[in-house]
Short mmCIF file of N, CA and C in Angstrom, two decimals:
data_model
loop_
_atom_site.label_atom_id
_atom_site.label_comp_id
_atom_site.label_asym_id
_atom_site.label_seq_id
_atom_site.Cartn_x
_atom_site.Cartn_y
_atom_site.Cartn_z
N MET A 1106 100.92 82.07 123.80
CA MET A 1106 101.49 83.37 124.17
C MET A 1106 101.67 84.23 122.91
N LYS A 1107 101.14 85.44 122.92
CA LYS A 1107 101.25 86.33 121.77
C LYS A 1107 102.64 86.95 121.71
N LYS A 1108 103.27 86.82 120.56
CA LYS A 1108 104.58 87.44 120.38
C LYS A 1108 104.37 88.92 120.07
N SER A 1109 104.97 89.77 120.87
CA SER A 1109 104.76 91.19 120.64
C SER A 1109 105.72 91.68 119.57
N GLY A 1110 105.28 92.70 118.84
CA GLY A 1110 106.09 93.25 117.77
C GLY A 1110 106.92 94.42 118.25
N ASN A 1111 107.42 95.16 117.29
CA ASN A 1111 108.20 96.35 117.57
C ASN A 1111 107.24 97.48 117.95
N ILE A 1112 107.46 98.09 119.10
CA ILE A 1112 106.60 99.17 119.58
C ILE A 1112 107.33 100.49 119.39
N ILE A 1113 106.67 101.42 118.70
CA ILE A 1113 107.28 102.72 118.38
C ILE A 1113 106.44 103.83 118.99
N LEU A 1114 107.11 104.72 119.71
CA LEU A 1114 106.47 105.92 120.26
C LEU A 1114 106.83 107.10 119.38
N GLY A 1115 105.81 107.78 118.86
CA GLY A 1115 106.01 108.98 118.05
C GLY A 1115 105.53 110.20 118.81
N ILE A 1116 106.30 111.27 118.70
CA ILE A 1116 105.98 112.52 119.40
C ILE A 1116 105.98 113.69 118.43
N ASP A 1117 104.95 114.52 118.53
CA ASP A 1117 104.89 115.81 117.85
C ASP A 1117 105.04 116.85 118.95
N PRO A 1118 106.26 117.38 119.14
CA PRO A 1118 106.48 118.25 120.30
C PRO A 1118 105.75 119.59 120.19
N GLY A 1119 105.42 120.13 121.35
CA GLY A 1119 104.78 121.44 121.43
C GLY A 1119 104.71 121.89 122.87
N THR A 1120 104.66 123.20 123.06
CA THR A 1120 104.55 123.72 124.42
C THR A 1120 103.11 124.10 124.77
N ILE A 1121 102.22 124.08 123.78
CA ILE A 1121 100.80 124.32 124.03
C ILE A 1121 100.05 122.99 123.96
N VAL A 1122 100.32 122.24 122.88
CA VAL A 1122 99.74 120.90 122.69
C VAL A 1122 100.85 119.99 122.16
N MET A 1123 101.05 118.87 122.84
CA MET A 1123 102.03 117.88 122.39
C MET A 1123 101.27 116.62 121.97
N GLY A 1124 101.50 116.18 120.74
CA GLY A 1124 100.87 114.96 120.26
C GLY A 1124 101.74 113.75 120.56
N PHE A 1125 101.10 112.62 120.84
CA PHE A 1125 101.85 111.37 121.00
C PHE A 1125 101.04 110.22 120.45
N ALA A 1126 101.76 109.22 119.96
CA ALA A 1126 101.10 108.03 119.41
C ALA A 1126 102.03 106.84 119.59
N VAL A 1127 101.42 105.68 119.80
CA VAL A 1127 102.16 104.43 119.92
C VAL A 1127 101.61 103.47 118.88
N ILE A 1128 102.52 102.88 118.11
CA ILE A 1128 102.11 101.83 117.17
C ILE A 1128 102.89 100.57 117.50
N GLU A 1129 102.29 99.44 117.13
CA GLU A 1129 102.98 98.16 117.26
C GLU A 1129 103.07 97.55 115.88
N VAL A 1130 104.27 97.12 115.50
CA VAL A 1130 104.49 96.53 114.19
C VAL A 1130 104.82 95.06 114.40
N THR A 1131 103.94 94.20 113.89
CA THR A 1131 104.15 92.76 113.96
C THR A 1131 104.34 92.29 112.52
N GLY A 1132 105.48 91.67 112.27
CA GLY A 1132 105.82 91.36 110.89
C GLY A 1132 106.10 92.68 110.20
N ASN A 1133 105.30 92.99 109.21
CA ASN A 1133 105.42 94.31 108.57
C ASN A 1133 104.09 95.06 108.66
N ASN A 1134 103.24 94.64 109.62
CA ASN A 1134 101.91 95.22 109.77
C ASN A 1134 101.82 96.14 110.98
N PRO A 1135 101.75 97.46 110.74
CA PRO A 1135 101.61 98.40 111.85
C PRO A 1135 100.15 98.49 112.30
N THR A 1136 99.95 98.58 113.61
CA THR A 1136 98.62 98.82 114.16
C THR A 1136 98.71 99.92 115.21
N LEU A 1137 97.65 100.71 115.29
CA LEU A 1137 97.59 101.80 116.26
C LEU A 1137 97.29 101.23 117.64
N THR A 1138 98.11 101.60 118.62
CA THR A 1138 97.86 101.22 120.00
C THR A 1138 97.14 102.36 120.72
N THR A 1139 97.67 103.57 120.59
CA THR A 1139 97.04 104.75 121.19
C THR A 1139 97.54 106.00 120.49
N MET A 1140 96.72 107.04 120.53
CA MET A 1140 97.13 108.36 120.05
C MET A 1140 96.30 109.39 120.80
N ASP A 1141 96.97 110.45 121.23
CA ASP A 1141 96.29 111.47 122.02
C ASP A 1141 97.16 112.72 122.06
N VAL A 1142 96.72 113.69 122.83
CA VAL A 1142 97.50 114.92 123.02
C VAL A 1142 97.60 115.24 124.51
N LEU A 1143 98.65 115.95 124.83
CA LEU A 1143 98.84 116.52 126.15
C LEU A 1143 98.59 118.02 125.98
N LYS A 1144 97.58 118.55 126.67
CA LYS A 1144 97.25 119.97 126.57
C LYS A 1144 97.96 120.72 127.69
N LEU A 1145 98.71 121.73 127.28
CA LEU A 1145 99.54 122.47 128.25
C LEU A 1145 99.16 123.94 128.37
N ALA A 1146 98.17 124.38 127.62
CA ALA A 1146 97.82 125.79 127.59
C ALA A 1146 97.41 126.34 128.96
N GLY A 1147 96.88 125.51 129.84
CA GLY A 1147 96.45 125.95 131.17
C GLY A 1147 97.60 126.28 132.11
N LYS A 1148 98.80 125.86 131.75
CA LYS A 1148 99.97 126.14 132.60
C LYS A 1148 100.69 127.36 132.03
N LYS A 1149 100.75 128.41 132.80
CA LYS A 1149 101.36 129.66 132.31
C LYS A 1149 102.90 129.60 132.31
N ASP A 1150 103.47 128.90 133.27
CA ASP A 1150 104.92 128.85 133.42
C ASP A 1150 105.54 127.83 132.46
N ILE A 1151 106.47 128.27 131.62
CA ILE A 1151 107.09 127.38 130.62
C ILE A 1151 107.81 126.22 131.29
N TYR A 1152 108.41 126.45 132.45
CA TYR A 1152 109.14 125.37 133.13
C TYR A 1152 108.19 124.31 133.68
N GLU A 1153 107.02 124.75 134.10
CA GLU A 1153 106.00 123.80 134.54
C GLU A 1153 105.52 122.95 133.35
N ARG A 1154 105.39 123.59 132.19
CA ARG A 1154 105.02 122.86 130.98
C ARG A 1154 106.09 121.82 130.63
N LEU A 1155 107.34 122.23 130.70
CA LEU A 1155 108.43 121.31 130.37
C LEU A 1155 108.47 120.12 131.32
N GLU A 1156 108.23 120.38 132.58
CA GLU A 1156 108.20 119.30 133.57
C GLU A 1156 107.04 118.34 133.28
N THR A 1157 105.91 118.89 132.89
CA THR A 1157 104.74 118.07 132.56
C THR A 1157 105.02 117.21 131.32
N ILE A 1158 105.70 117.78 130.33
CA ILE A 1158 106.08 117.02 129.14
C ILE A 1158 106.97 115.85 129.54
N HIS A 1159 107.99 116.11 130.36
CA HIS A 1159 108.91 115.06 130.80
C HIS A 1159 108.16 113.96 131.55
N THR A 1160 107.35 114.35 132.50
CA THR A 1160 106.59 113.38 133.30
C THR A 1160 105.67 112.55 132.43
N THR A 1161 104.97 113.20 131.50
CA THR A 1161 104.03 112.49 130.63
C THR A 1161 104.73 111.51 129.71
N VAL A 1162 105.83 111.94 129.10
CA VAL A 1162 106.57 111.03 128.21
C VAL A 1162 107.09 109.83 129.01
N CYS A 1163 107.57 110.07 130.22
CA CYS A 1163 108.02 108.96 131.07
C CYS A 1163 106.87 108.00 131.37
N GLN A 1164 105.69 108.54 131.65
CA GLN A 1164 104.51 107.69 131.93
C GLN A 1164 104.12 106.86 130.71
N ILE A 1165 104.15 107.47 129.54
CA ILE A 1165 103.83 106.76 128.30
C ILE A 1165 104.83 105.62 128.08
N ILE A 1166 106.09 105.89 128.31
CA ILE A 1166 107.13 104.88 128.14
C ILE A 1166 106.93 103.72 129.12
N LYS A 1167 106.63 104.06 130.37
CA LYS A 1167 106.39 103.00 131.37
C LYS A 1167 105.18 102.15 131.00
N GLU A 1168 104.11 102.79 130.51
CA GLU A 1168 102.88 102.06 130.21
C GLU A 1168 102.98 101.21 128.94
N TYR A 1169 103.55 101.75 127.87
CA TYR A 1169 103.53 101.05 126.58
C TYR A 1169 104.83 100.34 126.23
N LYS A 1170 105.91 100.63 126.97
CA LYS A 1170 107.20 99.98 126.79
C LYS A 1170 107.68 99.96 125.33
N PRO A 1171 107.80 101.14 124.73
CA PRO A 1171 108.26 101.18 123.33
C PRO A 1171 109.71 100.73 123.20
N HIS A 1172 110.03 100.23 122.01
CA HIS A 1172 111.40 99.83 121.71
C HIS A 1172 112.19 100.99 121.12
N THR A 1173 111.47 101.88 120.43
CA THR A 1173 112.12 103.03 119.81
C THR A 1173 111.26 104.28 119.99
N PHE A 1174 111.90 105.42 119.80
CA PHE A 1174 111.29 106.73 120.02
C PHE A 1174 111.58 107.59 118.80
N ALA A 1175 110.54 108.11 118.18
CA ALA A 1175 110.70 108.99 117.02
C ALA A 1175 110.03 110.32 117.33
N ILE A 1176 110.67 111.39 116.91
CA ILE A 1176 110.15 112.73 117.22
C ILE A 1176 110.30 113.62 116.00
N GLU A 1177 109.33 114.52 115.84
CA GLU A 1177 109.40 115.45 114.73
C GLU A 1177 110.34 116.59 115.09
N ALA A 1178 111.21 116.95 114.15
CA ALA A 1178 112.13 118.07 114.34
C ALA A 1178 111.35 119.37 114.25
N PRO A 1179 111.79 120.39 114.97
CA PRO A 1179 111.09 121.68 114.88
C PRO A 1179 111.16 122.23 113.46
N PHE A 1180 110.04 122.78 113.02
CA PHE A 1180 109.98 123.43 111.71
C PHE A 1180 110.49 124.85 111.89
N PHE A 1181 111.46 125.26 111.07
CA PHE A 1181 112.02 126.59 111.22
C PHE A 1181 111.05 127.63 110.69
N GLY A 1182 110.58 128.45 111.60
CA GLY A 1182 109.67 129.53 111.23
C GLY A 1182 110.35 130.87 111.41
N LYS A 1183 109.56 131.92 111.33
CA LYS A 1183 110.12 133.26 111.45
C LYS A 1183 110.25 133.72 112.90
N ASN A 1184 109.48 133.12 113.80
CA ASN A 1184 109.47 133.56 115.18
C ASN A 1184 110.52 132.79 115.98
N VAL A 1185 111.59 133.45 116.32
CA VAL A 1185 112.72 132.82 117.02
C VAL A 1185 112.30 132.34 118.41
N GLN A 1186 111.49 133.12 119.11
CA GLN A 1186 111.04 132.73 120.45
C GLN A 1186 110.24 131.43 120.41
N SER A 1187 109.37 131.31 119.42
CA SER A 1187 108.59 130.07 119.27
C SER A 1187 109.51 128.89 119.01
N MET A 1188 110.52 129.09 118.18
CA MET A 1188 111.49 128.03 117.88
C MET A 1188 112.24 127.59 119.13
N LEU A 1189 112.63 128.55 119.95
CA LEU A 1189 113.34 128.22 121.19
C LEU A 1189 112.46 127.40 122.13
N LYS A 1190 111.21 127.80 122.28
CA LYS A 1190 110.29 127.07 123.14
C LYS A 1190 110.05 125.66 122.62
N LEU A 1191 109.85 125.54 121.31
CA LEU A 1191 109.62 124.24 120.71
C LEU A 1191 110.86 123.35 120.86
N GLY A 1192 112.03 123.93 120.70
CA GLY A 1192 113.28 123.18 120.88
C GLY A 1192 113.43 122.67 122.31
N ARG A 1193 113.01 123.48 123.27
CA ARG A 1193 113.05 123.04 124.67
C ARG A 1193 112.11 121.85 124.89
N ALA A 1194 110.89 121.95 124.34
CA ALA A 1194 109.91 120.87 124.48
C ALA A 1194 110.45 119.58 123.86
N GLN A 1195 111.04 119.72 122.69
CA GLN A 1195 111.62 118.56 122.01
C GLN A 1195 112.76 117.97 122.85
N GLY A 1196 113.61 118.82 123.36
CA GLY A 1196 114.74 118.36 124.17
C GLY A 1196 114.30 117.62 125.43
N VAL A 1197 113.27 118.12 126.08
CA VAL A 1197 112.76 117.48 127.30
C VAL A 1197 112.18 116.10 126.97
N ALA A 1198 111.44 116.00 125.85
CA ALA A 1198 110.87 114.71 125.45
C ALA A 1198 111.99 113.73 125.10
N ILE A 1199 113.02 114.20 124.42
CA ILE A 1199 114.16 113.35 124.07
C ILE A 1199 114.89 112.90 125.34
N ALA A 1200 115.06 113.81 126.29
CA ALA A 1200 115.72 113.45 127.55
C ALA A 1200 114.96 112.35 128.28
N ALA A 1201 113.63 112.41 128.25
CA ALA A 1201 112.83 111.36 128.89
C ALA A 1201 113.07 110.02 128.20
N ALA A 1202 113.11 110.02 126.87
CA ALA A 1202 113.37 108.78 126.12
C ALA A 1202 114.76 108.24 126.43
N MET A 1203 115.73 109.12 126.51
CA MET A 1203 117.11 108.69 126.81
C MET A 1203 117.22 108.15 128.23
N GLN A 1204 116.43 108.70 129.14
CA GLN A 1204 116.41 108.22 130.52
C GLN A 1204 116.03 106.73 130.55
N TYR A 1205 115.18 106.31 129.59
CA TYR A 1205 114.75 104.91 129.51
C TYR A 1205 115.55 104.12 128.47
N LYS A 1206 116.68 104.69 128.04
CA LYS A 1206 117.62 104.02 127.13
C LYS A 1206 116.99 103.68 125.77
N LEU A 1207 116.07 104.49 125.31
CA LEU A 1207 115.46 104.28 124.00
C LEU A 1207 116.32 104.93 122.92
N ASN A 1208 116.39 104.28 121.76
CA ASN A 1208 117.03 104.91 120.61
C ASN A 1208 116.11 106.03 120.14
N VAL A 1209 116.69 107.18 119.87
CA VAL A 1209 115.93 108.35 119.46
C VAL A 1209 116.25 108.66 118.00
N THR A 1210 115.21 108.88 117.21
CA THR A 1210 115.38 109.29 115.82
C THR A 1210 114.49 110.50 115.58
N GLU A 1211 115.06 111.47 114.88
CA GLU A 1211 114.37 112.73 114.61
C GLU A 1211 114.08 112.82 113.11
N TYR A 1212 112.88 113.26 112.76
CA TYR A 1212 112.48 113.39 111.36
C TYR A 1212 111.96 114.79 111.10
N SER A 1213 112.34 115.35 109.96
CA SER A 1213 111.81 116.66 109.57
C SER A 1213 110.35 116.51 109.18
N PRO A 1214 109.56 117.57 109.34
CA PRO A 1214 108.16 117.50 108.94
C PRO A 1214 107.99 117.07 107.47
N LYS A 1215 108.87 117.54 106.62
CA LYS A 1215 108.81 117.20 105.20
C LYS A 1215 109.05 115.70 104.98
N LYS A 1216 110.01 115.13 105.71
CA LYS A 1216 110.32 113.70 105.60
C LYS A 1216 109.12 112.87 106.06
N VAL A 1217 108.48 113.28 107.13
CA VAL A 1217 107.32 112.56 107.66
C VAL A 1217 106.20 112.57 106.61
N LYS A 1218 105.89 113.74 106.06
CA LYS A 1218 104.83 113.86 105.06
C LYS A 1218 105.16 113.03 103.82
N GLN A 1219 106.41 113.07 103.40
CA GLN A 1219 106.85 112.31 102.23
C GLN A 1219 106.68 110.81 102.47
N SER A 1220 107.03 110.35 103.67
CA SER A 1220 106.93 108.92 104.00
C SER A 1220 105.49 108.43 104.01
N ILE A 1221 104.58 109.27 104.45
CA ILE A 1221 103.18 108.86 104.60
C ILE A 1221 102.39 109.04 103.31
N THR A 1222 102.56 110.18 102.65
CA THR A 1222 101.72 110.49 101.49
C THR A 1222 102.44 110.43 100.15
N GLY A 1223 103.77 110.44 100.19
CA GLY A 1223 104.53 110.53 98.94
C GLY A 1223 104.74 111.97 98.51
N ASN A 1224 104.24 112.92 99.30
CA ASN A 1224 104.33 114.34 98.99
C ASN A 1224 104.82 115.08 100.23
N GLY A 1225 106.03 115.61 100.18
CA GLY A 1225 106.61 116.33 101.32
C GLY A 1225 105.91 117.63 101.65
N ASN A 1226 105.01 118.08 100.77
CA ASN A 1226 104.28 119.32 101.01
C ASN A 1226 102.80 119.07 101.32
N ALA A 1227 102.46 117.83 101.64
CA ALA A 1227 101.06 117.50 101.95
C ALA A 1227 100.59 118.28 103.18
N ASP A 1228 99.29 118.57 103.22
CA ASP A 1228 98.75 119.25 104.40
C ASP A 1228 98.33 118.21 105.45
N LYS A 1229 97.98 118.69 106.62
CA LYS A 1229 97.64 117.80 107.73
C LYS A 1229 96.45 116.89 107.41
N GLU A 1230 95.49 117.41 106.69
CA GLU A 1230 94.30 116.63 106.32
C GLU A 1230 94.68 115.47 105.38
N GLN A 1231 95.57 115.75 104.42
CA GLN A 1231 96.01 114.70 103.50
C GLN A 1231 96.77 113.60 104.26
N VAL A 1232 97.63 114.01 105.18
CA VAL A 1232 98.37 113.04 105.99
C VAL A 1232 97.39 112.18 106.80
N TRP A 1233 96.41 112.82 107.42
CA TRP A 1233 95.43 112.09 108.23
C TRP A 1233 94.65 111.09 107.39
N LYS A 1234 94.19 111.51 106.21
CA LYS A 1234 93.42 110.61 105.34
C LYS A 1234 94.25 109.38 104.97
N MET A 1235 95.53 109.57 104.70
CA MET A 1235 96.39 108.45 104.35
C MET A 1235 96.60 107.54 105.56
N LEU A 1236 96.77 108.12 106.74
CA LEU A 1236 96.91 107.33 107.97
C LEU A 1236 95.66 106.49 108.21
N GLN A 1237 94.49 107.08 107.97
CA GLN A 1237 93.23 106.34 108.13
C GLN A 1237 93.20 105.12 107.21
N ARG A 1238 93.65 105.30 105.97
CA ARG A 1238 93.67 104.18 105.02
C ARG A 1238 94.67 103.11 105.43
N ILE A 1239 95.87 103.54 105.76
CA ILE A 1239 96.94 102.59 106.07
C ILE A 1239 96.62 101.78 107.31
N LEU A 1240 96.13 102.46 108.35
CA LEU A 1240 95.92 101.80 109.64
C LEU A 1240 94.46 101.43 109.90
N ASN A 1241 93.60 101.68 108.92
CA ASN A 1241 92.18 101.35 109.04
C ASN A 1241 91.55 101.97 110.29
N ILE A 1242 91.67 103.28 110.40
CA ILE A 1242 91.15 104.03 111.54
C ILE A 1242 89.88 104.75 111.11
N GLN A 1243 88.83 104.64 111.89
CA GLN A 1243 87.55 105.25 111.54
C GLN A 1243 87.33 106.59 112.25
N GLU A 1244 87.62 106.62 113.55
CA GLU A 1244 87.28 107.81 114.34
C GLU A 1244 88.14 109.02 113.93
N GLN A 1245 87.53 110.18 114.04
CA GLN A 1245 88.19 111.43 113.70
C GLN A 1245 88.87 111.99 114.95
N PRO A 1246 90.14 112.37 114.86
CA PRO A 1246 90.82 112.92 116.04
C PRO A 1246 90.37 114.35 116.33
N GLU A 1247 90.51 114.72 117.57
CA GLU A 1247 90.16 116.09 117.97
C GLU A 1247 91.26 117.06 117.58
N HIS A 1248 92.51 116.58 117.59
CA HIS A 1248 93.68 117.43 117.31
C HIS A 1248 94.59 116.78 116.28
N PHE A 1249 95.04 117.57 115.32
CA PHE A 1249 96.01 117.06 114.35
C PHE A 1249 97.37 116.82 114.97
N ASP A 1250 97.61 117.35 116.16
CA ASP A 1250 98.89 117.08 116.83
C ASP A 1250 99.03 115.58 117.11
N ALA A 1251 97.93 114.93 117.44
CA ALA A 1251 97.95 113.49 117.68
C ALA A 1251 98.22 112.73 116.39
N THR A 1252 97.58 113.16 115.29
CA THR A 1252 97.81 112.47 114.02
C THR A 1252 99.22 112.74 113.50
N ASP A 1253 99.75 113.92 113.79
CA ASP A 1253 101.14 114.21 113.41
C ASP A 1253 102.09 113.26 114.13
N ALA A 1254 101.83 112.99 115.40
CA ALA A 1254 102.66 112.05 116.16
C ALA A 1254 102.54 110.64 115.59
N LEU A 1255 101.34 110.28 115.20
CA LEU A 1255 101.12 108.97 114.57
C LEU A 1255 101.91 108.87 113.26
N ALA A 1256 101.90 109.95 112.49
CA ALA A 1256 102.65 109.99 111.23
C ALA A 1256 104.15 109.83 111.49
N VAL A 1257 104.65 110.44 112.56
CA VAL A 1257 106.07 110.33 112.92
C VAL A 1257 106.41 108.87 113.25
N ALA A 1258 105.56 108.22 114.04
CA ALA A 1258 105.80 106.82 114.40
C ALA A 1258 105.79 105.92 113.16
N LEU A 1259 104.82 106.13 112.28
CA LEU A 1259 104.73 105.31 111.07
C LEU A 1259 105.89 105.61 110.12
N CYS A 1260 106.29 106.86 110.03
CA CYS A 1260 107.46 107.24 109.24
C CYS A 1260 108.69 106.48 109.75
N HIS A 1261 108.83 106.41 111.06
CA HIS A 1261 109.98 105.69 111.63
C HIS A 1261 109.94 104.21 111.24
N HIS A 1262 108.77 103.62 111.29
CA HIS A 1262 108.64 102.22 110.86
C HIS A 1262 109.09 102.07 109.41
N TYR A 1263 108.59 102.94 108.54
CA TYR A 1263 108.95 102.86 107.12
C TYR A 1263 110.46 103.07 106.91
N GLN A 1264 111.02 104.04 107.62
CA GLN A 1264 112.44 104.34 107.42
C GLN A 1264 113.35 103.23 107.98
N SER A 1265 112.94 102.64 109.08
CA SER A 1265 113.80 101.61 109.69
C SER A 1265 113.61 100.24 109.07
N SER A 1266 112.50 100.03 108.32
CA SER A 1266 112.28 98.73 107.71
C SER A 1266 112.55 98.75 106.21
N SER A 1267 112.83 99.89 105.66
CA SER A 1267 113.07 100.02 104.23
C SER A 1267 114.44 99.47 103.86
N ALA A 1268 114.50 98.78 102.76
CA ALA A 1268 115.78 98.27 102.26
C ALA A 1268 116.72 99.42 101.94
N ILE A 1269 116.15 100.54 101.48
CA ILE A 1269 116.98 101.70 101.16
C ILE A 1269 117.33 102.48 102.41
N GLY A 1270 116.38 102.60 103.35
CA GLY A 1270 116.60 103.41 104.55
C GLY A 1270 117.45 102.74 105.59
N ALA A 1271 117.45 101.41 105.64
CA ALA A 1271 118.20 100.70 106.68
C ALA A 1271 119.54 100.25 106.15
N LEU A 1272 120.59 100.71 106.77
CA LEU A 1272 121.96 100.36 106.40
C LEU A 1272 122.42 99.20 107.27
N PRO A 1273 123.05 98.19 106.69
CA PRO A 1273 123.54 97.06 107.50
C PRO A 1273 124.42 97.54 108.66
N LYS A 1274 124.36 96.82 109.78
CA LYS A 1274 125.10 97.18 110.99
C LYS A 1274 126.61 97.22 110.72
N GLY A 1275 127.29 98.12 111.39
CA GLY A 1275 128.74 98.19 111.32
C GLY A 1275 129.27 98.96 110.12
N LEU A 1276 128.41 99.60 109.35
CA LEU A 1276 128.85 100.34 108.18
C LEU A 1276 128.63 101.83 108.42
N LYS A 1277 129.54 102.65 107.84
CA LYS A 1277 129.47 104.09 108.05
C LYS A 1277 128.57 104.79 107.04
N GLY A 1278 128.30 104.13 105.94
CA GLY A 1278 127.47 104.72 104.89
C GLY A 1278 127.43 103.78 103.71
N TRP A 1279 126.67 104.18 102.68
CA TRP A 1279 126.55 103.31 101.51
C TRP A 1279 127.87 103.20 100.77
N GLU A 1280 128.70 104.23 100.79
CA GLU A 1280 130.02 104.14 100.16
C GLU A 1280 130.85 103.05 100.84
N ASP A 1281 130.77 102.96 102.17
CA ASP A 1281 131.45 101.93 102.93
C ASP A 1281 130.93 100.54 102.55
N PHE A 1282 129.62 100.41 102.38
CA PHE A 1282 129.02 99.14 101.97
C PHE A 1282 129.54 98.71 100.61
N ILE A 1283 129.57 99.64 99.65
CA ILE A 1283 130.04 99.33 98.30
C ILE A 1283 131.51 98.93 98.33
N ALA A 1284 132.32 99.66 99.12
CA ALA A 1284 133.75 99.34 99.21
C ALA A 1284 133.97 97.94 99.78
N LYS A 1285 133.13 97.53 100.75
CA LYS A 1285 133.30 96.22 101.38
C LYS A 1285 132.58 95.10 100.63
N ASN A 1286 131.75 95.44 99.65
CA ASN A 1286 130.98 94.43 98.90
C ASN A 1286 131.03 94.70 97.40
N PRO A 1287 132.21 94.76 96.79
CA PRO A 1287 132.28 95.09 95.36
C PRO A 1287 131.58 94.07 94.46
N GLY A 1288 131.48 92.83 94.91
CA GLY A 1288 130.83 91.78 94.11
C GLY A 1288 129.32 91.93 94.03
N ARG A 1289 128.75 92.79 94.85
CA ARG A 1289 127.28 92.95 94.85
C ARG A 1289 126.81 94.08 93.93
N ILE A 1290 127.75 94.71 93.25
CA ILE A 1290 127.40 95.79 92.32
C ILE A 1290 127.20 95.19 90.94
N LYS A 1291 126.04 95.48 90.35
CA LYS A 1291 125.74 95.00 89.00
C LYS A 1291 125.60 96.20 88.09
N ILE A 1292 126.32 96.12 87.00
CA ILE A 1292 126.29 97.23 86.03
C ILE A 1292 125.65 96.77 84.74
#
């Protein structure tokens, strides 16, 4: 019987195109399970788009049974209306994850890029090239929204498995850890 690893669902929210990706981490080895996009441009009504996002995220969760859910935070731009729409899409995707009792973690675009490439200002092509190397992916995606979602999922793996990023359970912060473990400080 194959022991399954940690399954992470990553989402790049959008009201025109939403990217999603699922990775499975066994030991410390991430592998791509699926990555694709949901195209919403054909639906004129924003509420119909939001309902489609919710339904699709629920279907992905039912099919792949992720343990955790990671989503990219909206990038603050100049267009307030676009930000509101993106925030709604993100909220609907998060609500679907919460409906299935998944832990939700949100990452800024800069944090995702930094985690994957080491450069928080990397462009989408640089992020994709690094993802190809890390996960040994050959095929070229049709949409960078899918690769952005993959980057979010992999970022979550890195952040949750990092000795620096993961704080021991029951602690409020690193100051709390130091206060409760003074013998572990070496000067």
